[in-house]
Amino acid sequence: MSVRKFFIAIYLGGLVLSAYSQEFYRSGILQQFKSGQYEKVRASIEAWLATATADQEVAHYFLGECHYNLGLEAKEKNLAISHFQKAIQHFDEALQFVSSGSVHSDLYDDMLYKKGWACFRLAELQDPPLEFLQRAKEAFEKALTTEDDSLRMQAEYMIGETALRWAMYDRLSRHASGVTESSSRAIQILHEAKERFQHVQTSGSTSSLLKAVASICAEDVRLEQGLWERQINADLFSELENIPVWGARPAVLYSRQMAHFYRGYFGNEESWKQVGGTTELGGFAKDVALLSALIQTRSILDEFTPWESQTFLNKMNAVLNDLEPISNQRLEALYWMGCLQYVLRFSESQDSFNRFLQQTEFLHGDIRWKILRESAKYHIFLIQFEQAMGGKGVQLTQLQTQLQNFKPETQLVREKRDLLLRLVQVILNPQRAWETAVGSTETRLNEMFYLIRNLLVRANQCVGQDRRRILNAIQVLLNFTQHRRPAETQFYRGLYHYLDAEIQVLQKAKKAGYQRAEEVSREVKGEFEWEARYVQARSLLSAEDYDNAKRIFIQLINEAKSLRAVYFLGEVFRMTQNYEAARACYQTVMNKTSNRREGEEIWYNNAQVALRTIQQAQGGTREALNQIRIQETEFPERWIQKGIPDMDQWVDPAYFKFHYLQSEWEFFVKFGIFKRTPYPSVYAPNESRFKISDLGTLTGGIREKLENVTSILMLSVLFPEGGSKGVSTILNGIPIDLSPEGTFSREFAIGDTIHLQIKGEGYYPVVKRMILDRPGRFAVKISMTPRLGFRKAEVPPPSLIQFPGRLDNNAIFFETVSIPISGTYLYKTFLSDLNYRDFAYSSFHRGILVVCINPTRVLRFSSESNFTQQEEIPIPDSLKTKMNPEGIAVDPHGTIYITDWSGHRILVFGPDGQFLRTLGSFGENASSNIGKSVFLMYPTRMTVVQEENQEFEQNETVYGPIRLFVSDRNGVHFIDEQGFYLGTPVFSSSEKGAFSTLAVRGTGTKLFVFVYNRYTNQIQCFESVPQLMR
């Protein structure tokens, strides 16, 4: 994850964040992060939060990061979901703090960005995904305000990613529920997704990998738009010729072949010819093999007649054999295998569907897979139904219970399940069919005939006693309808006798059955009359009564313009060896159905196959057709157009198999082909619904997981006009080279300690020891200060407050606030109590801080109440007994410095009294000590100096380093805030320890140091003079 947004600036020790806002970073918890023991880190942060009063937003943010990483690592889906949910909760907690004005507002965009990712992860794992995709999209949109260009492009890419997936799932959800209309919202979201991906492609801040993947995704958007609009443009994927990423070409070729497939599906069959194998497909060859198998299936359905069963089945078996090797890699192929096996190898079908359900169990909630899984479950019940009808497998009563417990959400599957359940119930107890039907008499009649039609289909698929059982149920239902709708009942009774004739064992009984079907159909009148004539003629044909069959077929042609009758008239001519007349009939059927509109292809194929059958046959004449108007026929016939069912769907098993495969093919292409699309991240949770349909190793390359919390040292050094010539910079004992602009950067593990030294002739040395205890950019900006010399000067001194009558001649320079000190409670206290040693004004504390002895204390006197004592700033008891405080100073950030007279040192405390460090040790300084720890001998008073108004960058003012002047027996020493000795501008007079108090005016190279000699009661001034640089 990019961490550049964490921006903690240090101007040679002057922290932008106050000490109160660094508690979490100083806790050391983040140093454990790089170990990957996120449970341990999580527990540490939760324990810290239990007592923390500051930095809670930072703690919640990193707690969210812990849960996010734990979610990625979780083996169990529910555990991963729980972690991602908790991650969102903590990111939201952090965002509430930051939005209310936290000092950590620099984390705001990162919190939004990672919240977006956590929502995206829930969309991968939890159902339904649409809500989480929308929430992820909203969070990524808010994160676009980041100043981090790389992070902004990643957020923009993820907006497109979530929008694309939302539109896809919305389409599938709508289609599954039976809604086929386009969604204006989905179309709008897809348009936005395309714009996002295109912007990522053109941005200079985007990696070449993310650009390549965004290019593919932009075309995926166009493909999804085509699926919504059911029209694929010819130029899809034309823009992907030269993606500048090695290894992307196979994915591009695969994507292009998906586009060709769908173009073929929507009517441009020439596009199907461009789908096929290529050596450049890499890991996508099996995907394209599935597409090729589907195209081959469609080609067979278009080319072969269901009546030519052996050729048809041989071709389909070849497709099935091609699918078997890829069924373990493409789960969709396993489903389609089950569908083909249902027709071709019935005994193997149930096993394939069971395997498919087992291998997709973890995807059961994903709408894409839920549809196929529900269909697979239905197929298993359908297979069990047919087995039960044959006296095998489960009993119908058991199947009835299972179907009642099966409640699919997909409308198409639900309708099939409802029908199958009703058929089972009717077969089990046909006598109660009318009783259990609901609604008006007319509604019940409609249901009876609906059941009759579907039972005819089932009867058509079986023989012997299995068919007899179904025919008996049909007979009962026909008894319910015969007095209420006699003509319709008589029509279906004719079909009943036709199917009954087929299962007769003896040829004589079979012929009698067809004759009975003809007799019943002959009596049908009304709207079913013409289709009944067709059943009558077909029955006579099956009974081999060719003359009477021919007579009725001619009547159907001349009076009803029936094209189906032309085909079967050709069959009569073929049986009676009039091959010329038969050819004319078959050719007419082909001419009339050459457009292959819905329903026409089966008759075109039938006639084409029949022509091939008699290709070499000779005999007959076309004169037999002189009085027959075969050229005036049409398809479908006018009564079929009005909704009268046609016989052919009931009476031929091959016809059922053919149409089963046609309908399943449409279903599978609509719901079962999942276009692989690039996965955005290099990380993925276990059981991700998106990862299973990705492009393999070609991902967006986004590394959003925070694996190692690091600090990036961003060093910038400002040199005055003297320049950087002769300056050396040493980092951790190793020389480094600054850029011409004086900059340097390097990444360190959080918690690392760095030692920085910058030395050069004419400059005060900079010696820094820093612990990189904060994540992200650790900006150190240093303004180099020329060395100074000091000489006596005559300048009016600042106000000196003296306390007459005190035995120690104590005096304090003070002119910070406008309120006079004389006469105040503070002044009176100092006048009367020798234990009050020194005071200093602190804007940070809004008052004056006083240091005392016997006992050692630091007191705050408010400037808002005439300097009356308000509170004690607690300092550790362990230090109080070891201190002999004499002087106090406070820097602009509230850091408190106290001289320890007998300890020969300076103690440094935070604004709240927390001990920070010790400066100095006993000894005398020499020029060789410059840049090393200062030596002190009975230090007394000190003052703080900070340079300001140095322009570091355009429109940026940088406050310079904090320096201290401290007096001791040997004079006034100049040190930095870490206690490194810079020089002694004022040496002591003959009376050691005479300089009891001091003050400094000015900034930069123009300083005036004032010292008070308590023995002579005189004030001396020393003026700084920059030393000339060679």
Coordinates of C-alpha atoms in Angstrom, one line a residue, residues 63 332 353 456 489 552 591 921:
L63 CA -6.9 -1.8 14.0
E332 CA -19.2 -24.3 -16.2
F353 CA -24.4 -32.4 -11.8
L456 CA -47.6 -36.1 -22.9
T489 CA -60.3 -33.0 -24.7
I552 CA -55.7 -35.8 -45.7
N591 CA -37.2 -23.0 -49.7
S921 CA 27.3 15.9 31.5

